[in-house]
Coordinates of C-alpha atoms in Angstrom, one line a residue:
Chain I
X30 CA -83.5 -117.8 -9.9
X31 CA -84.3 -115.5 -12.8
X32 CA -86.6 -112.8 -11.6
X33 CA -89.0 -110.6 -13.6
X34 CA -86.5 -107.8 -13.3
X35 CA -83.7 -109.9 -14.8
X36 CA -86.0 -110.6 -17.8
X37 CA -86.8 -107.0 -18.2
X38 CA -83.1 -106.0 -18.0
X39 CA -82.1 -108.6 -20.6
X40 CA -85.0 -107.6 -22.8
X41 CA -84.0 -104.0 -22.7
X42 CA -80.4 -104.9 -23.6
X43 CA -81.6 -106.9 -26.5
X44 CA -84.0 -104.1 -27.5
X45 CA -87.0 -106.4 -27.1
X46 CA -90.4 -105.2 -26.1
X47 CA -92.2 -107.9 -24.1
X48 CA -95.7 -108.0 -22.9
X49 CA -96.6 -109.2 -19.3
X50 CA -97.4 -112.7 -20.4
X51 CA -94.2 -112.9 -22.4
X52 CA -92.1 -111.8 -19.5
X53 CA -93.6 -114.5 -17.4
X54 CA -93.1 -117.1 -20.1
X55 CA -89.4 -116.0 -20.6
X56 CA -88.8 -116.1 -16.9
X57 CA -90.1 -119.7 -16.7
X58 CA -88.1 -120.8 -19.7
X59 CA -84.9 -119.1 -18.7
X60 CA -85.2 -120.7 -15.3
X61 CA -85.7 -124.1 -16.9
X62 CA -82.5 -123.6 -19.0
X63 CA -80.5 -122.6 -16.0
X64 CA -81.9 -125.5 -14.1
X65 CA -80.6 -127.8 -16.8
X66 CA -77.2 -126.1 -16.4
X67 CA -77.3 -127.1 -12.7
X68 CA -77.9 -130.6 -13.9
X69 CA -74.8 -130.5 -16.1
X70 CA -72.8 -129.3 -13.1
X71 CA -73.3 -132.7 -11.6
X72 CA -70.9 -134.1 -14.2
X73 CA -67.3 -134.6 -13.2
X74 CA -65.2 -132.5 -15.7
X75 CA -61.9 -132.4 -13.8
X76 CA -60.0 -133.8 -16.7
X77 CA -61.8 -132.0 -19.4
X78 CA -60.2 -129.0 -21.0
X79 CA -62.5 -125.9 -21.0
X80 CA -63.4 -125.0 -24.6
X81 CA -65.4 -122.4 -26.3
X82 CA -65.7 -124.2 -29.6
X83 CA -67.1 -127.6 -30.5
X84 CA -64.8 -128.1 -33.5
X85 CA -61.2 -129.2 -33.0
X86 CA -59.8 -126.4 -35.2
X87 CA -57.3 -123.6 -34.6
X88 CA -55.6 -120.9 -36.6
X89 CA -58.0 -120.6 -39.5
X90 CA -56.7 -117.5 -41.3
X91 CA -56.8 -116.0 -44.7
X92 CA -54.1 -114.1 -46.6
X93 CA -54.4 -110.3 -46.8
X94 CA -55.9 -110.1 -50.2
X95 CA -58.6 -107.8 -51.5
X96 CA -61.6 -109.5 -53.1
X97 CA -64.4 -107.7 -54.9
X98 CA -67.0 -106.1 -52.6
X99 CA -70.7 -106.1 -53.3
X100 CA -71.7 -102.9 -55.2
X101 CA -72.9 -99.8 -53.4
X102 CA -76.4 -100.3 -54.8
X103 CA -76.6 -103.9 -53.7
X104 CA -75.4 -103.1 -50.2
X105 CA -77.8 -100.2 -49.9
X106 CA -80.7 -102.1 -51.4
X107 CA -82.0 -103.5 -48.0
X108 CA -81.8 -100.1 -46.3
X109 CA -85.2 -99.1 -44.9
X110 CA -84.1 -95.5 -45.4
X111 CA -81.2 -93.9 -47.2
X112 CA -79.9 -90.5 -48.3
X113 CA -77.9 -90.8 -51.5
X114 CA -74.9 -93.1 -50.8
X115 CA -75.6 -93.3 -47.0
X116 CA -77.8 -95.3 -44.8
X117 CA -80.2 -93.2 -42.8
X118 CA -81.0 -94.3 -39.2
X119 CA -83.5 -92.9 -36.7
X120 CA -82.5 -90.5 -33.9
X121 CA -79.8 -92.1 -31.7
X122 CA -80.2 -90.2 -28.4
X123 CA -83.5 -90.8 -26.7
X124 CA -84.9 -88.2 -24.3
Chain Q
X14 CA -58.8 -80.9 3.4
X15 CA -56.4 -78.0 4.2
X16 CA -53.4 -80.4 4.2
X17 CA -54.5 -81.7 0.8
X18 CA -54.7 -78.2 -0.8
X19 CA -51.3 -77.5 0.6
X20 CA -49.7 -80.7 -0.6
X21 CA -51.8 -80.9 -3.8
X22 CA -52.8 -83.7 -6.0
X23 CA -51.0 -86.3 -8.1
X24 CA -52.3 -86.7 -11.7
X25 CA -52.9 -90.3 -12.9
X26 CA -53.5 -90.8 -16.6
X27 CA -53.8 -94.0 -18.7
X28 CA -54.2 -94.0 -22.4
X29 CA -56.1 -96.3 -24.7
X30 CA -54.9 -96.0 -28.3
X31 CA -56.7 -97.4 -31.3
X32 CA -54.6 -97.8 -34.4
X33 CA -56.0 -98.8 -37.8
X34 CA -53.6 -101.4 -39.3
X35 CA -52.2 -100.9 -42.7
X36 CA -53.5 -104.1 -44.2
X37 CA -54.9 -104.2 -47.7
X38 CA -58.1 -105.9 -46.8
X39 CA -60.3 -105.8 -43.7
X40 CA -60.0 -107.8 -40.5
X41 CA -62.5 -110.5 -41.3
X42 CA -63.3 -110.1 -45.0
X43 CA -61.6 -109.2 -48.3
X44 CA -63.1 -105.7 -48.7
X45 CA -60.4 -103.0 -49.3
X46 CA -59.4 -100.6 -46.5
X47 CA -58.5 -97.6 -48.6
X48 CA -59.4 -94.3 -47.1
X49 CA -61.6 -91.8 -48.9
X50 CA -63.6 -94.1 -51.1
X51 CA -67.3 -93.3 -52.0
X52 CA -69.5 -94.1 -48.9
X53 CA -70.6 -97.7 -48.6
X54 CA -68.6 -98.7 -51.7
X55 CA -66.2 -101.0 -49.8
X56 CA -68.5 -103.3 -47.9
X57 CA -69.9 -106.8 -48.1
X58 CA -72.3 -108.9 -46.1
X59 CA -69.5 -109.8 -43.6
X60 CA -68.5 -106.2 -42.7
X61 CA -72.1 -105.1 -42.7
X62 CA -72.9 -107.8 -40.2
X63 CA -75.6 -109.7 -42.2
X64 CA -76.9 -112.9 -40.5
X65 CA -75.3 -116.1 -41.6
X66 CA -71.9 -114.8 -42.8
X67 CA -68.6 -116.3 -41.8
X68 CA -65.7 -114.0 -40.8
X69 CA -62.2 -115.2 -41.4
X70 CA -59.1 -113.7 -39.6
X71 CA -56.7 -111.7 -41.8
X72 CA -53.2 -113.2 -41.1
X73 CA -51.4 -110.0 -41.7
X74 CA -53.4 -108.2 -39.1
X75 CA -52.3 -110.8 -36.5
X76 CA -48.7 -110.4 -37.8
X77 CA -48.9 -106.6 -37.4
X78 CA -50.3 -107.1 -33.9
X79 CA -47.4 -109.5 -32.9
X80 CA -44.9 -107.1 -34.5
X81 CA -46.1 -104.2 -32.4
X82 CA -46.4 -106.3 -29.3
X83 CA -42.7 -107.3 -29.7
X84 CA -41.7 -103.7 -30.2
X85 CA -43.4 -102.9 -26.9
X86 CA -41.7 -105.9 -25.3
X87 CA -45.1 -107.5 -24.5
X88 CA -45.6 -111.2 -23.8
X89 CA -47.4 -112.8 -26.7
X90 CA -50.1 -115.1 -25.4
X91 CA -49.6 -118.6 -26.9
X92 CA -53.4 -118.9 -27.2
X93 CA -55.8 -116.1 -28.0
X94 CA -59.4 -115.8 -28.8
X95 CA -61.9 -113.4 -30.2
X96 CA -65.0 -112.3 -28.3
X97 CA -68.2 -110.6 -29.1
X98 CA -68.7 -107.2 -27.4
X99 CA -72.4 -106.4 -27.4
X100 CA -73.8 -102.9 -27.7
X101 CA -76.5 -101.3 -29.8
X102 CA -75.4 -98.4 -31.9
X103 CA -76.0 -97.9 -35.6
X104 CA -72.2 -97.7 -36.3
X105 CA -72.3 -101.5 -36.1
X106 CA -75.4 -103.2 -37.7
X107 CA -74.9 -106.7 -36.1
X108 CA -75.0 -105.2 -32.6
X109 CA -71.8 -106.6 -31.5
X110 CA -68.2 -105.9 -32.3
X111 CA -65.7 -108.7 -32.7
X112 CA -62.9 -107.9 -30.2
X113 CA -60.8 -109.7 -27.7
X114 CA -61.5 -109.9 -24.0
X115 CA -60.1 -112.6 -21.7
X116 CA -57.3 -113.8 -23.9
X117 CA -55.8 -110.9 -25.8
X118 CA -53.0 -111.2 -28.3
X119 CA -50.4 -109.8 -25.9
X120 CA -49.9 -108.4 -22.4
X121 CA -47.4 -106.7 -20.1
X122 CA -45.1 -104.5 -22.1
X123 CA -43.6 -101.1 -21.8
X124 CA -42.8 -98.0 -23.8
X125 CA -40.0 -95.7 -22.9
X126 CA -40.8 -92.0 -23.1
X127 CA -38.6 -88.9 -22.6
X128 CA -39.8 -85.9 -20.6
X129 CA -37.6 -83.1 -19.5
X130 CA -34.5 -85.0 -20.5
X131 CA -35.3 -88.0 -18.3
X132 CA -36.5 -91.3 -19.7
X133 CA -39.2 -93.3 -18.1
X134 CA -40.9 -96.7 -18.9
X135 CA -44.7 -96.6 -19.1
X136 CA -46.3 -99.9 -18.6
X137 CA -48.5 -101.4 -21.3
X138 CA -51.2 -103.6 -19.9
X139 CA -52.6 -105.3 -23.0
X140 CA -52.7 -105.2 -26.8
X141 CA -55.6 -106.7 -28.7
X142 CA -57.2 -106.8 -32.1
X143 CA -60.7 -106.0 -33.1
X144 CA -62.7 -104.6 -36.0
X145 CA -63.4 -100.9 -36.5
X146 CA -67.0 -99.7 -36.8
X147 CA -68.8 -97.5 -39.4
X148 CA -68.8 -93.8 -39.5
X149 CA -71.8 -91.7 -38.4
X150 CA -72.7 -88.3 -39.7
X151 CA -75.4 -86.6 -37.6
X152 CA -78.0 -84.3 -39.1
X153 CA -77.0 -81.5 -36.8
X154 CA -75.4 -82.4 -33.5
X155 CA -75.7 -85.8 -31.8
X156 CA -78.2 -84.4 -29.3
X157 CA -80.4 -82.6 -31.7
X158 CA -80.2 -84.8 -34.8
X159 CA -83.5 -86.4 -35.8
X160 CA -81.6 -88.9 -37.9
X161 CA -78.0 -89.9 -38.6
X162 CA -76.3 -91.1 -41.8
X163 CA -74.0 -94.1 -41.9
X164 CA -71.0 -95.1 -44.0
X165 CA -69.8 -98.6 -43.4
X166 CA -66.6 -98.5 -45.4
X167 CA -64.6 -98.3 -42.1
X168 CA -66.6 -101.1 -40.6
X169 CA -64.3 -104.2 -40.3
X170 CA -61.0 -102.3 -40.8
X171 CA -58.4 -104.0 -38.5
X172 CA -58.0 -102.1 -35.3
X173 CA -55.3 -102.6 -32.7
X174 CA -56.1 -101.4 -29.2
X175 CA -53.3 -100.8 -26.8
X176 CA -54.0 -100.0 -23.2
X177 CA -51.3 -98.4 -21.0
X178 CA -51.1 -98.7 -17.3
X179 CA -52.1 -95.6 -15.3
X180 CA -48.4 -94.6 -15.2
X181 CA -48.6 -91.2 -16.8
X182 CA -48.3 -88.3 -14.4
X183 CA -49.1 -85.2 -16.5
X184 CA -50.7 -84.1 -19.8
X185 CA -47.1 -83.6 -21.1
X186 CA -46.2 -87.2 -20.3
X187 CA -49.4 -88.4 -22.0
X188 CA -48.5 -86.4 -25.1
X189 CA -45.0 -87.7 -25.0
X190 CA -46.3 -91.3 -24.7
X191 CA -48.6 -90.8 -27.7
X192 CA -45.8 -89.3 -29.8
X193 CA -43.4 -92.2 -28.9
X194 CA -46.2 -94.7 -29.5
X195 CA -47.1 -93.3 -32.9
X196 CA -43.4 -93.2 -33.9
X197 CA -43.0 -96.9 -33.1
X198 CA -46.1 -97.8 -35.2
X199 CA -45.0 -95.7 -38.1
X200 CA -41.4 -97.2 -38.0
X201 CA -42.9 -100.7 -37.9
X202 CA -45.1 -99.8 -40.9
X203 CA -48.2 -101.1 -39.2
X204 CA -50.2 -97.8 -39.1
X205 CA -49.9 -94.5 -40.9
X206 CA -50.3 -92.6 -37.7
X207 CA -52.6 -90.1 -39.2
X208 CA -54.7 -88.7 -36.3
X209 CA -56.7 -86.2 -38.4
X210 CA -57.9 -89.0 -40.7
X211 CA -58.6 -91.2 -37.6
X212 CA -56.1 -93.9 -38.3
X213 CA -54.8 -93.3 -34.8
X214 CA -57.3 -92.4 -32.0
X215 CA -56.8 -91.9 -28.4
X216 CA -59.0 -92.1 -25.2
X217 CA -57.7 -91.3 -21.8
X218 CA -58.6 -92.2 -18.2
X219 CA -57.8 -89.4 -15.9
X220 CA -58.0 -89.2 -12.1
X221 CA -56.4 -87.3 -9.3
X222 CA -55.3 -88.5 -5.9
X223 CA -53.8 -86.8 -2.8
X224 CA -50.1 -86.4 -3.4
X225 CA -48.2 -89.6 -2.4
X226 CA -51.3 -91.7 -2.0
X227 CA -51.2 -95.2 -3.6
X228 CA -54.9 -95.8 -4.1
X229 CA -56.4 -94.5 -7.3
X230 CA -59.0 -91.8 -7.4
X231 CA -62.3 -92.0 -9.3
X232 CA -61.5 -91.9 -13.0
X233 CA -63.1 -90.1 -15.8
X234 CA -62.8 -91.3 -19.4
X235 CA -62.1 -88.6 -22.0
X236 CA -62.9 -89.3 -25.7
X237 CA -62.8 -87.4 -29.0
X238 CA -59.2 -86.0 -28.9
X239 CA -58.1 -86.2 -32.5
X240 CA -54.7 -84.5 -32.5
X241 CA -51.6 -84.4 -30.2
X242 CA -52.5 -80.8 -29.4
X243 CA -56.0 -81.8 -28.4
X244 CA -54.9 -84.6 -26.3
X245 CA -52.7 -82.2 -24.3
X246 CA -55.4 -79.5 -24.1
X247 CA -58.2 -81.9 -23.2
X248 CA -56.1 -83.5 -20.4
X249 CA -55.0 -80.1 -19.1
X250 CA -58.6 -79.0 -19.0
X251 CA -59.8 -82.2 -17.3
X252 CA -57.0 -82.1 -14.7
X253 CA -57.9 -78.5 -13.8
X254 CA -61.6 -79.3 -13.7
X255 CA -61.1 -82.3 -11.3
X256 CA -58.7 -80.3 -9.2
X257 CA -61.2 -77.4 -8.8
X258 CA -64.0 -79.9 -8.0
X259 CA -61.9 -81.7 -5.4
X260 CA -60.7 -78.4 -3.9
X261 CA -64.4 -77.4 -3.6
X262 CA -65.1 -80.6 -1.7
X263 CA -67.0 -82.2 -4.5
X264 CA -66.9 -85.8 -5.5
X265 CA -65.7 -86.9 -8.9
X266 CA -68.3 -88.9 -10.8
X267 CA -67.1 -91.8 -12.8
X268 CA -68.3 -91.0 -16.3
X269 CA -67.3 -90.6 -20.0
X270 CA -66.7 -87.0 -21.1
X271 CA -66.2 -85.7 -24.7
X272 CA -63.6 -83.2 -25.6
X273 CA -65.1 -80.3 -27.5
X274 CA -62.1 -78.9 -29.4
X275 CA -64.0 -75.8 -30.7
X276 CA -65.1 -74.7 -27.3
X277 CA -62.1 -76.0 -25.4
X278 CA -63.8 -78.0 -22.7
X279 CA -64.9 -81.6 -21.8
X280 CA -68.6 -82.3 -21.3
X281 CA -70.3 -85.3 -19.9
X282 CA -71.7 -87.7 -22.4
X283 CA -75.4 -88.5 -22.0
X284 CA -75.8 -91.9 -20.4
X285 CA -77.5 -93.3 -23.5
X286 CA -74.4 -92.6 -25.5
X287 CA -72.6 -95.5 -24.0
X288 CA -73.4 -98.7 -22.2
X289 CA -71.1 -100.8 -20.0
X290 CA -73.1 -104.1 -20.1
X291 CA -71.2 -105.6 -23.0
X292 CA -71.9 -109.3 -22.3
X293 CA -68.7 -110.6 -23.8
X294 CA -68.6 -114.2 -24.9
X295 CA -66.3 -116.1 -27.2
X296 CA -67.0 -115.5 -30.8
X297 CA -68.4 -118.8 -32.0
X298 CA -67.6 -118.1 -35.7
X299 CA -63.8 -117.7 -35.1
X300 CA -61.8 -120.6 -33.8
X301 CA -59.0 -119.9 -31.3
X302 CA -55.5 -118.9 -32.4
X303 CA -52.5 -120.7 -31.2
X304 CA -49.6 -118.4 -32.0
X305 CA -46.7 -120.5 -32.9
X306 CA -43.3 -119.8 -31.4
X307 CA -41.6 -120.0 -34.8
X308 CA -43.9 -117.3 -36.3
X309 CA -43.1 -115.0 -33.4
X310 CA -39.4 -115.6 -33.7
X311 CA -39.5 -114.9 -37.5
X312 CA -41.3 -111.6 -36.9
X313 CA -38.9 -110.7 -34.1
X314 CA -35.9 -111.4 -36.4
X315 CA -37.4 -109.1 -39.0
X316 CA -38.1 -106.1 -36.7
X317 CA -36.8 -102.9 -38.1
X318 CA -34.7 -100.4 -36.2
X319 CA -37.0 -98.6 -33.8
X320 CA -37.0 -94.8 -33.1
X321 CA -35.1 -95.1 -29.8
X322 CA -32.4 -97.4 -31.3
X323 CA -32.1 -95.1 -34.3
X324 CA -31.7 -92.1 -32.1
X325 CA -29.0 -93.7 -30.1
X326 CA -27.2 -94.8 -33.3
X327 CA -27.4 -91.2 -34.6
X328 CA -25.6 -90.0 -31.5
X329 CA -23.0 -92.8 -31.8
X330 CA -22.5 -92.9 -35.6
X331 CA -22.8 -89.2 -36.5
X332 CA -21.6 -87.6 -33.2
X333 CA -24.9 -85.6 -33.0
X334 CA -26.1 -84.1 -29.8
X335 CA -29.0 -86.2 -28.3
X336 CA -31.4 -83.3 -29.0
X337 CA -30.6 -83.3 -32.7
X338 CA -30.9 -87.1 -32.8
X339 CA -34.3 -86.9 -31.2
X340 CA -35.6 -84.3 -33.6
X341 CA -34.3 -86.2 -36.6
X342 CA -35.7 -89.6 -35.6
X343 CA -39.2 -88.3 -34.8
X344 CA -40.4 -90.0 -37.9
X345 CA -39.0 -92.7 -40.1
X346 CA -39.2 -90.5 -43.2
X347 CA -37.2 -87.7 -41.5
X348 CA -34.5 -90.0 -40.3
X349 CA -34.2 -91.5 -43.8
X350 CA -34.1 -88.0 -45.2
X351 CA -31.2 -87.1 -42.9
X352 CA -29.2 -90.3 -43.7
X353 CA -29.7 -89.8 -47.4
X354 CA -28.5 -86.2 -47.2
X355 CA -25.5 -87.2 -45.0
X356 CA -24.5 -89.9 -47.5
X357 CA -24.1 -87.1 -50.1
X358 CA -22.7 -84.5 -47.9
X359 CA -20.5 -86.0 -45.2
X360 CA -20.7 -83.4 -42.5
X361 CA -23.4 -84.8 -40.1
X362 CA -23.8 -81.8 -37.8
X363 CA -24.1 -79.3 -40.7
X364 CA -26.8 -81.4 -42.4
X365 CA -28.6 -81.7 -39.0
X366 CA -28.5 -77.9 -38.6
X367 CA -30.0 -77.3 -42.0
X368 CA -32.7 -79.8 -41.6
X369 CA -33.7 -78.5 -38.1
X370 CA -33.6 -74.8 -38.9
X371 CA -34.6 -74.7 -42.6
X372 CA -36.4 -77.9 -43.6
X373 CA -38.5 -78.2 -40.5
X374 CA -39.5 -74.5 -40.7
X375 CA -41.3 -75.5 -43.9
X376 CA -42.5 -79.0 -43.1
X377 CA -43.8 -80.9 -40.0
X378 CA -41.1 -83.4 -39.1
X379 CA -43.6 -86.0 -37.9
X380 CA -45.6 -86.0 -41.1
X381 CA -44.2 -89.0 -43.1
X382 CA -45.9 -88.1 -46.3
X383 CA -44.9 -84.4 -46.2
X384 CA -41.2 -85.4 -45.6
X385 CA -41.2 -88.0 -48.3
X386 CA -42.6 -85.5 -50.8
X387 CA -40.3 -82.6 -49.6
X388 CA -39.9 -80.1 -52.4
X389 CA -36.2 -80.1 -51.5
X390 CA -35.1 -83.8 -51.6
X391 CA -32.0 -84.9 -49.7
X392 CA -29.8 -84.8 -52.7
X393 CA -30.7 -81.2 -53.4
X394 CA -30.0 -80.2 -49.8
X395 CA -26.6 -81.9 -50.1
X396 CA -26.0 -80.0 -53.4
X397 CA -26.8 -76.7 -51.7
X398 CA -24.4 -77.5 -48.8
X399 CA -21.6 -78.4 -51.3
X400 CA -22.0 -74.9 -52.9
X401 CA -21.4 -73.3 -49.5
X402 CA -18.5 -75.6 -48.8
X403 CA -16.7 -74.9 -52.1
X404 CA -17.2 -71.2 -51.6
X405 CA -19.6 -70.7 -54.5
X406 CA -22.2 -69.1 -52.3
X407 CA -22.2 -67.7 -48.7
X408 CA -24.2 -69.3 -45.9
X409 CA -26.5 -66.3 -45.9
X410 CA -27.3 -66.5 -49.6
X411 CA -27.7 -70.2 -49.2
X412 CA -30.7 -69.6 -46.9
X413 CA -32.3 -67.5 -49.6
X414 CA -31.5 -70.2 -52.2
X415 CA -33.1 -72.8 -49.9
X416 CA -36.3 -70.8 -49.8
X417 CA -36.3 -70.6 -53.6
X418 CA -35.7 -74.3 -53.8
X419 CA -38.8 -74.9 -51.6
X420 CA -40.8 -72.7 -53.9
X421 CA -39.7 -74.1 -57.3
X422 CA -38.4 -77.6 -56.5
X423 CA -35.3 -76.8 -58.5
X424 CA -31.8 -77.7 -57.4
X425 CA -29.4 -75.1 -55.9
X426 CA -27.0 -74.9 -58.8
X427 CA -29.8 -74.0 -61.2
X428 CA -31.1 -71.2 -59.0
X429 CA -27.6 -69.8 -58.2
X430 CA -26.6 -69.8 -61.9
X431 CA -29.9 -68.1 -63.1
X432 CA -29.9 -65.5 -60.4
X433 CA -26.2 -64.7 -60.5
X434 CA -25.8 -65.4 -56.8
X435 CA -22.3 -66.8 -57.1
X436 CA -20.1 -65.5 -54.3
X437 CA -17.4 -63.1 -55.3
X438 CA -14.1 -64.7 -54.5
X439 CA -12.1 -62.7 -57.0
X440 CA -9.5 -60.9 -54.9
X441 CA -8.9 -58.2 -57.5
X442 CA -12.6 -57.4 -57.8
X443 CA -13.1 -57.4 -54.0
X444 CA -10.0 -55.2 -53.5
X445 CA -11.5 -52.6 -55.8
X446 CA -14.8 -52.6 -53.9
X447 CA -12.9 -52.3 -50.6
X448 CA -10.9 -49.3 -51.8
X449 CA -14.1 -47.6 -52.8
X450 CA -15.8 -48.4 -49.4
X451 CA -12.7 -47.1 -47.5
X452 CA -12.7 -43.9 -49.5
X453 CA -16.4 -43.3 -48.9
X454 CA -16.2 -44.0 -45.1
X455 CA -13.4 -41.9 -43.7
X456 CA -15.1 -41.7 -40.3
X457 CA -15.2 -45.4 -39.8
X458 CA -11.6 -45.8 -40.9
X459 CA -10.6 -43.1 -38.4
X460 CA -12.6 -44.8 -35.6
X461 CA -10.9 -48.1 -36.4
X462 CA -7.5 -46.5 -36.3
X463 CA -8.5 -44.8 -33.1
X464 CA -9.0 -48.2 -31.5
X465 CA -12.7 -48.8 -32.2
X466 CA -12.4 -52.3 -33.7
X467 CA -16.2 -52.5 -34.0
X468 CA -15.9 -50.0 -36.8
X469 CA -14.5 -52.8 -39.0
X470 CA -17.8 -54.6 -38.8
X471 CA -19.5 -51.6 -40.3
X472 CA -17.0 -51.6 -43.2
X473 CA -17.5 -55.3 -43.9
X474 CA -21.2 -54.6 -44.0
X475 CA -20.7 -51.9 -46.6
X476 CA -18.6 -54.2 -48.7
X477 CA -21.3 -56.9 -48.5
X478 CA -23.9 -54.3 -49.4
X479 CA -22.0 -53.2 -52.4
X480 CA -21.7 -56.8 -53.6
X481 CA -25.3 -57.6 -52.7
X482 CA -24.2 -60.1 -50.2
X483 CA -22.2 -62.1 -52.6
X484 CA -18.7 -61.3 -51.4
X485 CA -16.8 -64.1 -49.8
X486 CA -16.7 -62.9 -46.1
X487 CA -13.4 -64.6 -45.3
X488 CA -11.6 -62.9 -48.2
X489 CA -13.3 -59.6 -47.4
X490 CA -12.1 -59.8 -43.8
X491 CA -8.5 -60.6 -44.7
X492 CA -8.2 -57.9 -47.5
X493 CA -9.8 -55.3 -45.3
X494 CA -7.4 -56.0 -42.4
X495 CA -4.5 -55.8 -44.8
X496 CA -5.6 -52.5 -46.2
X497 CA -6.5 -51.0 -42.8
X498 CA -3.1 -51.9 -41.4
X499 CA -1.4 -50.0 -44.2
X500 CA -3.4 -46.8 -43.7

């Protein structure tokens, strides 16, 4: 069972600010999702290889070749704040 | 407690080393990896972590990982996967780092180190690949900064993390491990080993336990040690700090501490500076790797000679003392310098002596670039040694000539000719000087005849002085003896 505290913890890790009603809604939805996983557990998967990917592909690699980057201006264009050639981000350490 | 203070504590250290791989392009995109470019000029949507991009693995990074794993005799896992490691920090805009977790590239190896003349194998637990993160510049210090500036050029550069087992027993052993580790990487050509520029970075886990105990004590992680010297100093400080705390009956807190090189101490990081809830899961955008046996075999077959093998060969092939061989093989560049010089002047021990006493006085032997660009290239050192051998200059003058070669980059013959340093081997000329010295030093002559053989040394000194050090000492000695015996 997902508790209110679990939701608050996950929200904090994801940097999400949730109101009381949202926490309750998330709690219900997460429990519903986990409940469905319990349903899946009823399947017999003894002969099924565990997999992390849905596509039957392995070893997709590229050669070590440099391709043109985007320009500095393009890459900085979306920055909410910048100082010259650098991104500027708010204070990292919270009190 | 009293028995503990009497018997003392065992130090337990494990190192985590991050090495930037010398690929041309980044781990998951084609941006260049060159150091020192304008900030944010080597990025793209992939390495800046924009939504919807598709990372693709750099084959050479995997090859370099396999190469290193083989050098450390690790087991290469036939199947490996990438995973997302989640944390929020502005050095990584997508809020997770692509790393490896449950199925790393390689596991279970060892690196042999030498401390106090004995060699010991230090276990390597795992070796995996990941992407480097951006570089932060704080406006002021991390604690006081109201904002920080970010350069993402480094973001996505291939990084190889190698975790040792907690087998190291002293700060000296940790430094020896790091040196040996670096030498292997540099020999393999997978990393430039430059700690100052951050291409090789090291974190340490340190704990103490009562001497002889088998259970590990509470460990503290030390970060921010950016040179061999700082690794040793930081670990020495931390061992002392923990020893004093334990002796005072305090408990060690498991935490991450930062080494402050300017002030010479470690301080606890604020808890907000790190988080341990990484929520790893398989990276959905990268399919698994199945490392083929044939690929591994081909890489193994092409492995170059490693530092240890080269050192043993130097002892065998050139008859060098193990100490010399160790010094000369500390970097690939220095070993190559030595072998190039020996090819041109076939007296291995003499070449070794000159490199150890003269060249390494001028240049750091573990700095590949400095050795490669030595102002006295191997051929010029050999040329200088030939001038001593054929009697053109004395060994003493040769040391001065070497200094001048370092300063000007010229070869020995040019300097000797211009400055008239050729050794006087003309017996007639030397006999005249000796006659003059004997006439001017009747007291020394008398002493010598009276049995004070040391007086001869003073007379040789006078002859050398009169010839400004250029007289051939062997000839001076012989002529002087002949003349003294006739008086």
